[in-house]
JSON list of C-alpha atoms in Angstrom, two decimals:
[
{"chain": "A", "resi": 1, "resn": "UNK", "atom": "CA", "xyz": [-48.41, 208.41, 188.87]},
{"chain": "A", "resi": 2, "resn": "UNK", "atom": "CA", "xyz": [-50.51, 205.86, 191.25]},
{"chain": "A", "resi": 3, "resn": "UNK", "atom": "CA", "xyz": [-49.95, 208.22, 194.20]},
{"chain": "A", "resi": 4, "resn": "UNK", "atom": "CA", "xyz": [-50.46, 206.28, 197.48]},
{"chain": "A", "resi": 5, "resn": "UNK", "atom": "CA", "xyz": [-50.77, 202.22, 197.05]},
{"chain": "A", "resi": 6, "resn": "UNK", "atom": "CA", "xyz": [-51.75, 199.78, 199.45]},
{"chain": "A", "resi": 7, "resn": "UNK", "atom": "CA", "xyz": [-51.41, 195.80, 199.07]},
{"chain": "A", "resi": 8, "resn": "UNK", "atom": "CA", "xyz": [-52.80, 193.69, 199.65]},
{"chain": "A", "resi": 9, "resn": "UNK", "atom": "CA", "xyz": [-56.28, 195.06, 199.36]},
{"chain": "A", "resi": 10, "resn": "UNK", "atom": "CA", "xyz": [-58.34, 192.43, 201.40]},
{"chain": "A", "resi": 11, "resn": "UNK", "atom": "CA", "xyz": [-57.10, 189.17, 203.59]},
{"chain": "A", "resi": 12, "resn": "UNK", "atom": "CA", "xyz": [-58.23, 187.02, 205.47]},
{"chain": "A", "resi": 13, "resn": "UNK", "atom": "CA", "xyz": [-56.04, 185.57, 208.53]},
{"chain": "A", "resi": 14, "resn": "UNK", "atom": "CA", "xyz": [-56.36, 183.04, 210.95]},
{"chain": "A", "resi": 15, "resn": "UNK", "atom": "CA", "xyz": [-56.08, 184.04, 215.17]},
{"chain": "A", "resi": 16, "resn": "UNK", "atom": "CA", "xyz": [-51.85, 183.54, 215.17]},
{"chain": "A", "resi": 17, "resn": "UNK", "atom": "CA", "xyz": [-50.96, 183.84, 211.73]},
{"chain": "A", "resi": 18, "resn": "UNK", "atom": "CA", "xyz": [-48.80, 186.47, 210.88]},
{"chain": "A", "resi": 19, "resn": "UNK", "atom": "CA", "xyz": [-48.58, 189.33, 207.63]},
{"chain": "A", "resi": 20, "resn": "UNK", "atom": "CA", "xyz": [-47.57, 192.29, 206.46]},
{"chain": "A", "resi": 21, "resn": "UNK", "atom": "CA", "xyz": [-49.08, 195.32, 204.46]},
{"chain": "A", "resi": 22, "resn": "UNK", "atom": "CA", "xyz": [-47.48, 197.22, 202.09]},
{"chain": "A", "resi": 23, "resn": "UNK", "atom": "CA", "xyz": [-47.79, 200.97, 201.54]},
{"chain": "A", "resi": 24, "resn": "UNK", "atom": "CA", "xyz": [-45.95, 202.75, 198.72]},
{"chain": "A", "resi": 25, "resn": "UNK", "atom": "CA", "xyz": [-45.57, 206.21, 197.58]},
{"chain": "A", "resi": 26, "resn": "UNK", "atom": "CA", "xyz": [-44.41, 207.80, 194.44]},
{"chain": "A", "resi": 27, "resn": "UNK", "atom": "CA", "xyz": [-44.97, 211.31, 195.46]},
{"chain": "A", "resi": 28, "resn": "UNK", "atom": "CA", "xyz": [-41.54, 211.61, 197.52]},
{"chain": "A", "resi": 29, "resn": "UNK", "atom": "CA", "xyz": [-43.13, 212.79, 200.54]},
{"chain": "A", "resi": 30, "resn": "UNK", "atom": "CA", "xyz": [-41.22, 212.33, 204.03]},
{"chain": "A", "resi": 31, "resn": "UNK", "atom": "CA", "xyz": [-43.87, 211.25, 206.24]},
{"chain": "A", "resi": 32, "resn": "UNK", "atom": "CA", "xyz": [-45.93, 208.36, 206.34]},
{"chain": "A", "resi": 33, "resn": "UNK", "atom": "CA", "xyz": [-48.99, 206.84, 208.58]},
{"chain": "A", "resi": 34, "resn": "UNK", "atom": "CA", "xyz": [-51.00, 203.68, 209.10]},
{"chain": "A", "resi": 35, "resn": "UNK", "atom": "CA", "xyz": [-54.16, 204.35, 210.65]},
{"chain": "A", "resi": 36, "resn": "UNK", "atom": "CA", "xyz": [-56.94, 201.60, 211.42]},
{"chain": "A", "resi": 37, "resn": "UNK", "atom": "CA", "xyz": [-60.41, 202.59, 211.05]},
{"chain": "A", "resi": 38, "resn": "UNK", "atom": "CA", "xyz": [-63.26, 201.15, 212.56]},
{"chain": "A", "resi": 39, "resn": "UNK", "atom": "CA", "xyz": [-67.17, 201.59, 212.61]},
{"chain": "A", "resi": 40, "resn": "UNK", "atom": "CA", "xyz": [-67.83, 204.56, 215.67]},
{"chain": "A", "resi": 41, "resn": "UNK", "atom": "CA", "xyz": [-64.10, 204.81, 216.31]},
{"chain": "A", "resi": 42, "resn": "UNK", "atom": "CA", "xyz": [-62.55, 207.14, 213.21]},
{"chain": "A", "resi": 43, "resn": "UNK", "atom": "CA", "xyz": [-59.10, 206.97, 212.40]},
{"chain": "A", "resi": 44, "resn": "UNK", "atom": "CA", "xyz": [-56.57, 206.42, 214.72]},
{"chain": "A", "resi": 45, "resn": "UNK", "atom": "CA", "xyz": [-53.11, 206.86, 214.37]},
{"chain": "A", "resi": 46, "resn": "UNK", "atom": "CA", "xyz": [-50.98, 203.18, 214.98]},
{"chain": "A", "resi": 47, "resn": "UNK", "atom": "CA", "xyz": [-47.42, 204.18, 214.03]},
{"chain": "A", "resi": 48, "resn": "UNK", "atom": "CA", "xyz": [-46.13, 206.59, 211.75]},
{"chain": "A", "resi": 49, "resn": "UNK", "atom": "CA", "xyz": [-42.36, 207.71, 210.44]},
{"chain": "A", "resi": 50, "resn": "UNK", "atom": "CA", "xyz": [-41.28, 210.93, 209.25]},
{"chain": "A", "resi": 51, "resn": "UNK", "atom": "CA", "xyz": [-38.51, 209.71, 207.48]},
{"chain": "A", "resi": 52, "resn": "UNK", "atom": "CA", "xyz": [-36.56, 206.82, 206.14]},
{"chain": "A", "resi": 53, "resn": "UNK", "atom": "CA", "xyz": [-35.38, 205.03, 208.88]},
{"chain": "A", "resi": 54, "resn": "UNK", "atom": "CA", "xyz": [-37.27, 206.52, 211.37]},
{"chain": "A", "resi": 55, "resn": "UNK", "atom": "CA", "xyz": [-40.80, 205.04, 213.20]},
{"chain": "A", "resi": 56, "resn": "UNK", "atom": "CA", "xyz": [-42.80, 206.61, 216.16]},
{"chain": "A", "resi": 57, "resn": "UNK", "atom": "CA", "xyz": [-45.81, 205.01, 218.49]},
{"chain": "A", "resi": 58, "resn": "UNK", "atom": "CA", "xyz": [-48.92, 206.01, 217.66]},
{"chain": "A", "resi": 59, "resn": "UNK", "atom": "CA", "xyz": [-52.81, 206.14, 218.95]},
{"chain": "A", "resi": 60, "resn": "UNK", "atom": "CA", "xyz": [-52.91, 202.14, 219.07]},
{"chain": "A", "resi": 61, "resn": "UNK", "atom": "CA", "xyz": [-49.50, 200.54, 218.51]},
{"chain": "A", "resi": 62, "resn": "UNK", "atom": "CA", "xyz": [-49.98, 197.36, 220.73]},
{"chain": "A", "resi": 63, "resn": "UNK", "atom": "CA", "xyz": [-50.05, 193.96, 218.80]},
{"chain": "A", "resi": 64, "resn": "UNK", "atom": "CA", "xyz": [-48.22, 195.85, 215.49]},
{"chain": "A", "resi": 65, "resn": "UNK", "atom": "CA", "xyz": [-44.72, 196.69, 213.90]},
{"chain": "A", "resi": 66, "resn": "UNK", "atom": "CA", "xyz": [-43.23, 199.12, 211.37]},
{"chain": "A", "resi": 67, "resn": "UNK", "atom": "CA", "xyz": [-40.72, 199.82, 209.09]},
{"chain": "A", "resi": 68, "resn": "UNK", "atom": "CA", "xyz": [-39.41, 202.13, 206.70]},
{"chain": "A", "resi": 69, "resn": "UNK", "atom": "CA", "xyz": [-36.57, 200.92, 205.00]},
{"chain": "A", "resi": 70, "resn": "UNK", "atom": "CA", "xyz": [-36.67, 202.80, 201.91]},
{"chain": "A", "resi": 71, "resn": "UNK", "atom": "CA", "xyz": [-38.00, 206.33, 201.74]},
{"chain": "A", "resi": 72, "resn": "UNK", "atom": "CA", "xyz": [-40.98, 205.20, 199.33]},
{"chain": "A", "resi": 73, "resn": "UNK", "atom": "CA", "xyz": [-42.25, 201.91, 201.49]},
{"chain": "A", "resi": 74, "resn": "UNK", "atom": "CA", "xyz": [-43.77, 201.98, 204.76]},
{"chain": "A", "resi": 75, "resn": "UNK", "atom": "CA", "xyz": [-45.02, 198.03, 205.91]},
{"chain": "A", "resi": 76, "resn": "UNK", "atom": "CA", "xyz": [-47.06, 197.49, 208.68]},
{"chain": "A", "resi": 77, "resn": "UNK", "atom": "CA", "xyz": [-46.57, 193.89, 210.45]},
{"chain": "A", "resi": 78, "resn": "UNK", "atom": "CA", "xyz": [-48.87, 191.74, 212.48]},
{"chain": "A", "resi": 79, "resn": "UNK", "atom": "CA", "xyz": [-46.79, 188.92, 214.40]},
{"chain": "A", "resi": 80, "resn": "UNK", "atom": "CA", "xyz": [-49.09, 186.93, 215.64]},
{"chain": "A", "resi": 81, "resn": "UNK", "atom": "CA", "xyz": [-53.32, 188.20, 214.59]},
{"chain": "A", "resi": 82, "resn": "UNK", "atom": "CA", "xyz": [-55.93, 188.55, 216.73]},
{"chain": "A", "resi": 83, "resn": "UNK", "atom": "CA", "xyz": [-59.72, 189.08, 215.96]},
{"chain": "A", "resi": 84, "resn": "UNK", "atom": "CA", "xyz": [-59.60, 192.71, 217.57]},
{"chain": "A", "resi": 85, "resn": "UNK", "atom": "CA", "xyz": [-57.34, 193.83, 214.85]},
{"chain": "A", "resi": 86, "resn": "UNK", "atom": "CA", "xyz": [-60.04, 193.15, 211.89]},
{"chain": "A", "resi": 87, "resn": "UNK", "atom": "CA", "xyz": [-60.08, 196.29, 210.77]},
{"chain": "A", "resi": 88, "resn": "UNK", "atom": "CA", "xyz": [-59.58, 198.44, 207.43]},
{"chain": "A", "resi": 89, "resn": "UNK", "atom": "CA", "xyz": [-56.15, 199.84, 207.46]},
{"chain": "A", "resi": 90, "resn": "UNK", "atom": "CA", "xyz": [-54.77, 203.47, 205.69]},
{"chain": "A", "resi": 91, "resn": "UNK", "atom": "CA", "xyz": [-51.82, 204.66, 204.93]},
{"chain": "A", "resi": 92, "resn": "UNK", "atom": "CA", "xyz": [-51.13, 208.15, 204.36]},
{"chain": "A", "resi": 93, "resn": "UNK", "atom": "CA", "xyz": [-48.53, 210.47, 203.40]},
{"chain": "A", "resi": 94, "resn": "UNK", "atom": "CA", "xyz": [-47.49, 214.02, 203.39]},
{"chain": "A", "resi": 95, "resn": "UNK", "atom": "CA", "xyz": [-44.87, 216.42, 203.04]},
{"chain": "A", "resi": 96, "resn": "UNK", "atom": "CA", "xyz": [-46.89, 219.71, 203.96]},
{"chain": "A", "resi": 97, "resn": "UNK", "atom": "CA", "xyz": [-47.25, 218.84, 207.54]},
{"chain": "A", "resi": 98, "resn": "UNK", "atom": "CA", "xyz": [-51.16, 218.75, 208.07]},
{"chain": "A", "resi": 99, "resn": "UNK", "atom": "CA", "xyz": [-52.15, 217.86, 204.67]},
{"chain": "A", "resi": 100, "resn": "UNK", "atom": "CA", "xyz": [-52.26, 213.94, 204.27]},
{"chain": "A", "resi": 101, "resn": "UNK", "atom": "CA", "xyz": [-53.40, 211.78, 201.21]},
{"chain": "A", "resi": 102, "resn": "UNK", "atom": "CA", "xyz": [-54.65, 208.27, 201.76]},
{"chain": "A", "resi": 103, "resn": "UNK", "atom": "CA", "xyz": [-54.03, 204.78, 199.96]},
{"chain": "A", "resi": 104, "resn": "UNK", "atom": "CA", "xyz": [-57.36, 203.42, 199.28]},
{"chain": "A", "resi": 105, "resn": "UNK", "atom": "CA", "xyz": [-57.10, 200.92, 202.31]},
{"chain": "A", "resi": 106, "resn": "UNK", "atom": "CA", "xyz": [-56.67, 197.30, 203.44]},
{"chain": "A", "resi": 107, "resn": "UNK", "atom": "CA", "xyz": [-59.68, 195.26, 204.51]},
{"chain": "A", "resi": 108, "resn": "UNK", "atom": "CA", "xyz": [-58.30, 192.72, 207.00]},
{"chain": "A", "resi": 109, "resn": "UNK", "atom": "CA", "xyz": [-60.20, 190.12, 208.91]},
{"chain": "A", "resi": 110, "resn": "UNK", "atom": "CA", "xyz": [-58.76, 187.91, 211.57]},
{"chain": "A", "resi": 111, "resn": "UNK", "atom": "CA", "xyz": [-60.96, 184.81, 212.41]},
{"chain": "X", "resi": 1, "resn": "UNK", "atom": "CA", "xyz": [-60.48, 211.05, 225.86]},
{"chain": "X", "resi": 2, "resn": "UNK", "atom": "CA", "xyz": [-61.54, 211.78, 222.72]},
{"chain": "X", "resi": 3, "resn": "UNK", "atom": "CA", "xyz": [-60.45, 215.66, 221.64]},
{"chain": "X", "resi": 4, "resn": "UNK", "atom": "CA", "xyz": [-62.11, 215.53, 218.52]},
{"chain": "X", "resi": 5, "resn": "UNK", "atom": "CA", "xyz": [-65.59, 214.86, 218.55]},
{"chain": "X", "resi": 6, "resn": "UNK", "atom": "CA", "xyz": [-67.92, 214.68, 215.79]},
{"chain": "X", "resi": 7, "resn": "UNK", "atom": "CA", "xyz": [-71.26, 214.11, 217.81]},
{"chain": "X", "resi": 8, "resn": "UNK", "atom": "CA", "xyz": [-73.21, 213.46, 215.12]},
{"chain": "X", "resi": 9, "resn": "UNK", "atom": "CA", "xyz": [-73.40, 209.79, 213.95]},
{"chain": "X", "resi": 10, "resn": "UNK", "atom": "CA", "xyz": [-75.83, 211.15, 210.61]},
{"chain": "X", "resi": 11, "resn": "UNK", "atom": "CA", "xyz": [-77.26, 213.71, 208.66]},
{"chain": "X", "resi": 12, "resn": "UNK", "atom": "CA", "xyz": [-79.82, 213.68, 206.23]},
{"chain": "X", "resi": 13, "resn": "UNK", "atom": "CA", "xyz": [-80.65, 216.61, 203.90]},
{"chain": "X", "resi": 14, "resn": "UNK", "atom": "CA", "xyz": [-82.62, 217.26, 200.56]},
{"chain": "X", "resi": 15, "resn": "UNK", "atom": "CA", "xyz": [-80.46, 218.09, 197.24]},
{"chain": "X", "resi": 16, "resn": "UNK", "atom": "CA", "xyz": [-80.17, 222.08, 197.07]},
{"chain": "X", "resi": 17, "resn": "UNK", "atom": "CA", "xyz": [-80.47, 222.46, 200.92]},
{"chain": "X", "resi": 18, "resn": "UNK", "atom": "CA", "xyz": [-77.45, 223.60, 202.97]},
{"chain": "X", "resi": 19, "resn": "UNK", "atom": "CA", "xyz": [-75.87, 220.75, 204.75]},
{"chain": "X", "resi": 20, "resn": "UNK", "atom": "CA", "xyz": [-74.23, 221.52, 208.25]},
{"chain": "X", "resi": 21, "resn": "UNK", "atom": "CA", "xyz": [-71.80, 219.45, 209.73]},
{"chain": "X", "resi": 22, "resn": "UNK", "atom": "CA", "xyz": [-70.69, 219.96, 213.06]},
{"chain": "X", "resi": 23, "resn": "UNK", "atom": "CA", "xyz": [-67.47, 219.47, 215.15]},
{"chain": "X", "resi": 24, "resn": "UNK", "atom": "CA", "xyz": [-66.26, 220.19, 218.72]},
{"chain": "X", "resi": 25, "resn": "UNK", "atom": "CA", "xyz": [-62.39, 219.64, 219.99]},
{"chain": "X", "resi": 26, "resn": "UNK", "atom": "CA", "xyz": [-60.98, 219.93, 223.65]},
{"chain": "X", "resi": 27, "resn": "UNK", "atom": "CA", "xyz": [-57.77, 220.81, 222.77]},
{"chain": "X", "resi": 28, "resn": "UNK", "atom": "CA", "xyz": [-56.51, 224.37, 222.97]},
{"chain": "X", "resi": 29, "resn": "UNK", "atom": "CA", "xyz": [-53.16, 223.48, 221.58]},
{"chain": "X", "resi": 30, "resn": "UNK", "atom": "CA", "xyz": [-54.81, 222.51, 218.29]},
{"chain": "X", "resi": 31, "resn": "UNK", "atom": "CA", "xyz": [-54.13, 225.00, 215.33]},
{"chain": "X", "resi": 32, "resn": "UNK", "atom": "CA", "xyz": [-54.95, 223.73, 212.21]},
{"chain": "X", "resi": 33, "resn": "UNK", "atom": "CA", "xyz": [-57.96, 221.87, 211.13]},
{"chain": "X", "resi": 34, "resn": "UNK", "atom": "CA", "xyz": [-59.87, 219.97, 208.31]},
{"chain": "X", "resi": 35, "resn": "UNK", "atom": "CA", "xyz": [-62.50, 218.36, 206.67]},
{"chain": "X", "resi": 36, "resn": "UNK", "atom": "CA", "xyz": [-61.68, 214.90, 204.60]},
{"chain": "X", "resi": 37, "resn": "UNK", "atom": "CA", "xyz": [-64.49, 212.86, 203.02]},
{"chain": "X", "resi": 38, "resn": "UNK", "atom": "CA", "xyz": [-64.68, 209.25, 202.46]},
{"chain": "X", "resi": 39, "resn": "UNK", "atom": "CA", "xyz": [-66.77, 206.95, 199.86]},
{"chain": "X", "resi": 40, "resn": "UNK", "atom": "CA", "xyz": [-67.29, 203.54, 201.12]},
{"chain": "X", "resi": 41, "resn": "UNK", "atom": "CA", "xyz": [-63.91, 201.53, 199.88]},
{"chain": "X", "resi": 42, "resn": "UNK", "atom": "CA", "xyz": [-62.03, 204.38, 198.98]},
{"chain": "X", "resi": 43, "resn": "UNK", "atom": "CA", "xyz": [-59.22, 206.13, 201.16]},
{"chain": "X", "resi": 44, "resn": "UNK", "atom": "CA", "xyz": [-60.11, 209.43, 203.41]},
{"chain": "X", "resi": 45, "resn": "UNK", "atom": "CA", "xyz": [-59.57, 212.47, 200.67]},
{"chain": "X", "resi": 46, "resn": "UNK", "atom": "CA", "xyz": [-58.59, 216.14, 201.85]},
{"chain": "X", "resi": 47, "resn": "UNK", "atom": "CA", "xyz": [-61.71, 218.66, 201.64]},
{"chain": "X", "resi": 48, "resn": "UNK", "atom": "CA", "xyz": [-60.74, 221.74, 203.52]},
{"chain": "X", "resi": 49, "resn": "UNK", "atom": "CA", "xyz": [-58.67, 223.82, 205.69]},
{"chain": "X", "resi": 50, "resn": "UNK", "atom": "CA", "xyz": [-58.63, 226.34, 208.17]},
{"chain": "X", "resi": 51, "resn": "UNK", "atom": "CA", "xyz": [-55.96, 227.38, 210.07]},
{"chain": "X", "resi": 52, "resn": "UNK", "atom": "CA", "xyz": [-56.99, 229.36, 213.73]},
{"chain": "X", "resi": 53, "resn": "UNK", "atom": "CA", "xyz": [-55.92, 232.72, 212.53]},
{"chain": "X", "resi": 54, "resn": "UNK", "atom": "CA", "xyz": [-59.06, 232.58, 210.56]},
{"chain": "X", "resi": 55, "resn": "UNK", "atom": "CA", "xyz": [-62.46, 231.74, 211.38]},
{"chain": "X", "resi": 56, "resn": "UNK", "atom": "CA", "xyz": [-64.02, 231.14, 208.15]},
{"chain": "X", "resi": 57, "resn": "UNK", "atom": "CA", "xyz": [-62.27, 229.67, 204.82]},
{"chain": "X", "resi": 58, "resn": "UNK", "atom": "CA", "xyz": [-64.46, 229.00, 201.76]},
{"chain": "X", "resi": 59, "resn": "UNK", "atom": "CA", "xyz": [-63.62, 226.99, 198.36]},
{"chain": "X", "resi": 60, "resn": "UNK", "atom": "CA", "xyz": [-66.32, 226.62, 196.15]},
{"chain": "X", "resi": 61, "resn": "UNK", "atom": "CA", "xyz": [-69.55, 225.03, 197.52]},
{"chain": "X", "resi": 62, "resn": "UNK", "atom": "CA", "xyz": [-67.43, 224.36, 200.58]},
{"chain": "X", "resi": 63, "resn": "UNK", "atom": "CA", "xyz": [-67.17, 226.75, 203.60]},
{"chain": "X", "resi": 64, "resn": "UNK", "atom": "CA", "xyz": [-65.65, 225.96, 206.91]},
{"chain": "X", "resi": 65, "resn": "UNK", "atom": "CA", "xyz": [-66.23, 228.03, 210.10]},
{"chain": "X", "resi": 66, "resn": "UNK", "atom": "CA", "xyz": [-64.15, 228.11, 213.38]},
{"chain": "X", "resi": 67, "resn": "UNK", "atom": "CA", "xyz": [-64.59, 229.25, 216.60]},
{"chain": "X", "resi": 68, "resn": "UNK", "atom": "CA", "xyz": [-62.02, 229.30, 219.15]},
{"chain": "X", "resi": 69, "resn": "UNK", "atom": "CA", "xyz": [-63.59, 230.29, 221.88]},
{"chain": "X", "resi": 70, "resn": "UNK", "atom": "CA", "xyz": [-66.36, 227.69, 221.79]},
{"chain": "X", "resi": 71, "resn": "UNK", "atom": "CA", "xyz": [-64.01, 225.19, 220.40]},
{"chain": "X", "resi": 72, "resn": "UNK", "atom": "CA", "xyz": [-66.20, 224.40, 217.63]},
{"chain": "X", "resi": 73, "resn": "UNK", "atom": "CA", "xyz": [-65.63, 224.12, 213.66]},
{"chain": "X", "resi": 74, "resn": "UNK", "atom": "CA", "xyz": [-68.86, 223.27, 210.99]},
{"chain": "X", "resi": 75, "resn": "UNK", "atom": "CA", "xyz": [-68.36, 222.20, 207.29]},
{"chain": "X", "resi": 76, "resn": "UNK", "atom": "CA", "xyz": [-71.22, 224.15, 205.35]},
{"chain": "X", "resi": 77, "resn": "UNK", "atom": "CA", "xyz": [-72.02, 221.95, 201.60]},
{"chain": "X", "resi": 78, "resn": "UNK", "atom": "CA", "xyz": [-74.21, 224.92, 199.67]},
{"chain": "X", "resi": 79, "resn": "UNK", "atom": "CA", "xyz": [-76.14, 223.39, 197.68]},
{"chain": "X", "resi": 80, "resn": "UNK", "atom": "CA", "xyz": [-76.13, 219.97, 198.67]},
{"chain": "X", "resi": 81, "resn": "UNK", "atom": "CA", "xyz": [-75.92, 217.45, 196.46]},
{"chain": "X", "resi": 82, "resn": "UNK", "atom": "CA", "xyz": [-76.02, 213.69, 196.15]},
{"chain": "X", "resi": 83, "resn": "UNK", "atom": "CA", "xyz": [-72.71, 212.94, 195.20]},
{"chain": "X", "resi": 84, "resn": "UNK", "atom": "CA", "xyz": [-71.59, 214.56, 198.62]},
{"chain": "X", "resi": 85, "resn": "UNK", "atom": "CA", "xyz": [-72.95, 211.95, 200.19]},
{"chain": "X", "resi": 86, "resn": "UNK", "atom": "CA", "xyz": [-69.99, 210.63, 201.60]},
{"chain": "X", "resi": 87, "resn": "UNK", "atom": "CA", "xyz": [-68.52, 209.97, 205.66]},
{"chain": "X", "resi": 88, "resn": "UNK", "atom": "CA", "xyz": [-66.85, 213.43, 206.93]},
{"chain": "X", "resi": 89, "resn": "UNK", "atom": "CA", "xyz": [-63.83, 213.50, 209.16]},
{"chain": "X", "resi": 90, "resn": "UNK", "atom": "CA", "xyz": [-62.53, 216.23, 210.88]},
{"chain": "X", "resi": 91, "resn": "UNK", "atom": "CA", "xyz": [-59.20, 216.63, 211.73]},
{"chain": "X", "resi": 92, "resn": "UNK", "atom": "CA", "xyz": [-56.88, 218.58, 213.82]},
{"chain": "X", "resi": 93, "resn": "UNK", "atom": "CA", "xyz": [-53.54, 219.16, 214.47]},
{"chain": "X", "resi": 94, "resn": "UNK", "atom": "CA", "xyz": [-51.18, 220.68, 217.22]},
{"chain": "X", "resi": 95, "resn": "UNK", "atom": "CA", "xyz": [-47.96, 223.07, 217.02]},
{"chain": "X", "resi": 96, "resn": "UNK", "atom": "CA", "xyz": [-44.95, 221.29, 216.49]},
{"chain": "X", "resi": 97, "resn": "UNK", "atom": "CA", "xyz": [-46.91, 217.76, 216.11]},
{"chain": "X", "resi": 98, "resn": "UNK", "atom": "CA", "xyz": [-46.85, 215.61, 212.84]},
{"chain": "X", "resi": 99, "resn": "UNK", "atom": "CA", "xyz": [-49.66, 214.06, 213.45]},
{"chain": "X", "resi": 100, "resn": "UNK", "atom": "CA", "xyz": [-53.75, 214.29, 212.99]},
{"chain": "X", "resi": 101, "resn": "UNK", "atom": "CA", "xyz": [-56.30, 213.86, 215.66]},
{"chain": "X", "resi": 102, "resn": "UNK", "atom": "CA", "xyz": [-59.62, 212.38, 213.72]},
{"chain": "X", "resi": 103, "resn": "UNK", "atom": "CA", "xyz": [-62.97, 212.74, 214.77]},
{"chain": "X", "resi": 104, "resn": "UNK", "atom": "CA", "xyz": [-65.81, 209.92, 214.57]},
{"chain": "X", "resi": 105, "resn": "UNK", "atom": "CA", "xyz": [-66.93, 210.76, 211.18]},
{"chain": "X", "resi": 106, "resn": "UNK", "atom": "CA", "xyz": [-70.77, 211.82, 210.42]},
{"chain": "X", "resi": 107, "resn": "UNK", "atom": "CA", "xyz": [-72.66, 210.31, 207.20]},
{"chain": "X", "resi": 108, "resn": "UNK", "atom": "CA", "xyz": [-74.49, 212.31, 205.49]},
{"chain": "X", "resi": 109, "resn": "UNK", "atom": "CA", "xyz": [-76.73, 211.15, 202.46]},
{"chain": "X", "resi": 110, "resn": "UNK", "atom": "CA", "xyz": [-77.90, 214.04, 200.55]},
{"chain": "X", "resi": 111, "resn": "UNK", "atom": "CA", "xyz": [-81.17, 212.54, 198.71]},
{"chain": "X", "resi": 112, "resn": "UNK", "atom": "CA", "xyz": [-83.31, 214.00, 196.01]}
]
């Protein structure tokens, strides 16, 4: 039972290039998160879905996409990087509404 | 506008003391709260609840107190010690709302 997974763990991407992270779940829970977090800033909320097929706007949405294709998966795109979006990046997941477990993150770094 | 606001950056506090960490929201909608902790290159993990029919919920070393009408919750670690040194989150949510508001995260280092 690996819980909440996150690939790739670190990356490092050029200003324009494109990627996209992977979370997956094995704990069936309906809703799922990406958060960025950054030093002084906490965790804010970039897009979340709270249920296959489904994706809402977060905090900070500008500059990424989402989807949720299968119930388990939730990716997180960047079409074209930009050095404001270095960041570490969590996913999270829960069923009981307020209660979230995290992946253990994405370090991303856009030169 | 930030409506959770942990305004301390830091803390510092001796193994065995009580360690007090502070947290103020501007929301009045928000109902539910909690306390995650994070080790550097690990994910946030959930601490500690309270919901705002309470005002105090304990588990263990861990106590959290609310108060509505300051709009104010503190995480109380009794005793300290050093592997709670960690980055603490607070968290809040609204009615009806699937989502977390997070606050700025203090660090506290709890040394011997």
């Amino acid at each position: 039972n690996a819980g909440v997974t996150q690939t790739p763990k670190f990356r490092v991407l050029k200003t324009g290039q494109s990627m996209t992270l992977l979370c997956a779940q094995d704990m069936n829970h309906e809703y799922m998160y990406w958060y960025r977090q950054d030093p002084g800033m906490g965790l804010r909320l970039i897009h979340y879905s709270v249920g296959e097929g489904t994706t809402a706007k977060g905090e900070v949405p500008d500059g990424y996409n989402v989807s949720r294709l299968k119930k388990q998966n939730f990716l997180l795109g960047l079409e074209s990087a930009a050095p404001s979006q270095t960041s570490v990046y969590f996913c999270a997941v829960t069923s009981v509404q307020e209660t979230q477990y995290f992946g253990p993150g994405t370090r991303l770094l856009v030169l | 506008d930030q409506q959770v606001k942990q305004n301390s950056p830091s803390l510092s506090v001796q193994e065995g003391r009580i360690s007090i960490l502070n947290c103020d929201y501007t929301n009045s909608m928000f109902d539910y709260f909690l306390w995650y902790k994070k080790y550097p290159a690990e994910g946030p993990t959930f601490l500690i609840s309270i919901s705002s029919i309470k005002d105090k919920n304990e588990d263990g070393r861990f106590t959290v107190f609310l108060n509505k009408s300051a709009k104010h919750l503190s995480l109380h670690i009794v005793p300290s010690q050093p592997g709670d040194s960690a980055v603490y989150f607070c968290a809040a949510s609204g009615v009806n709302t699937d989502k977390l508001i997070f606050g700025t995260g203090t660090r506290l280092q709890v040394f011997p």
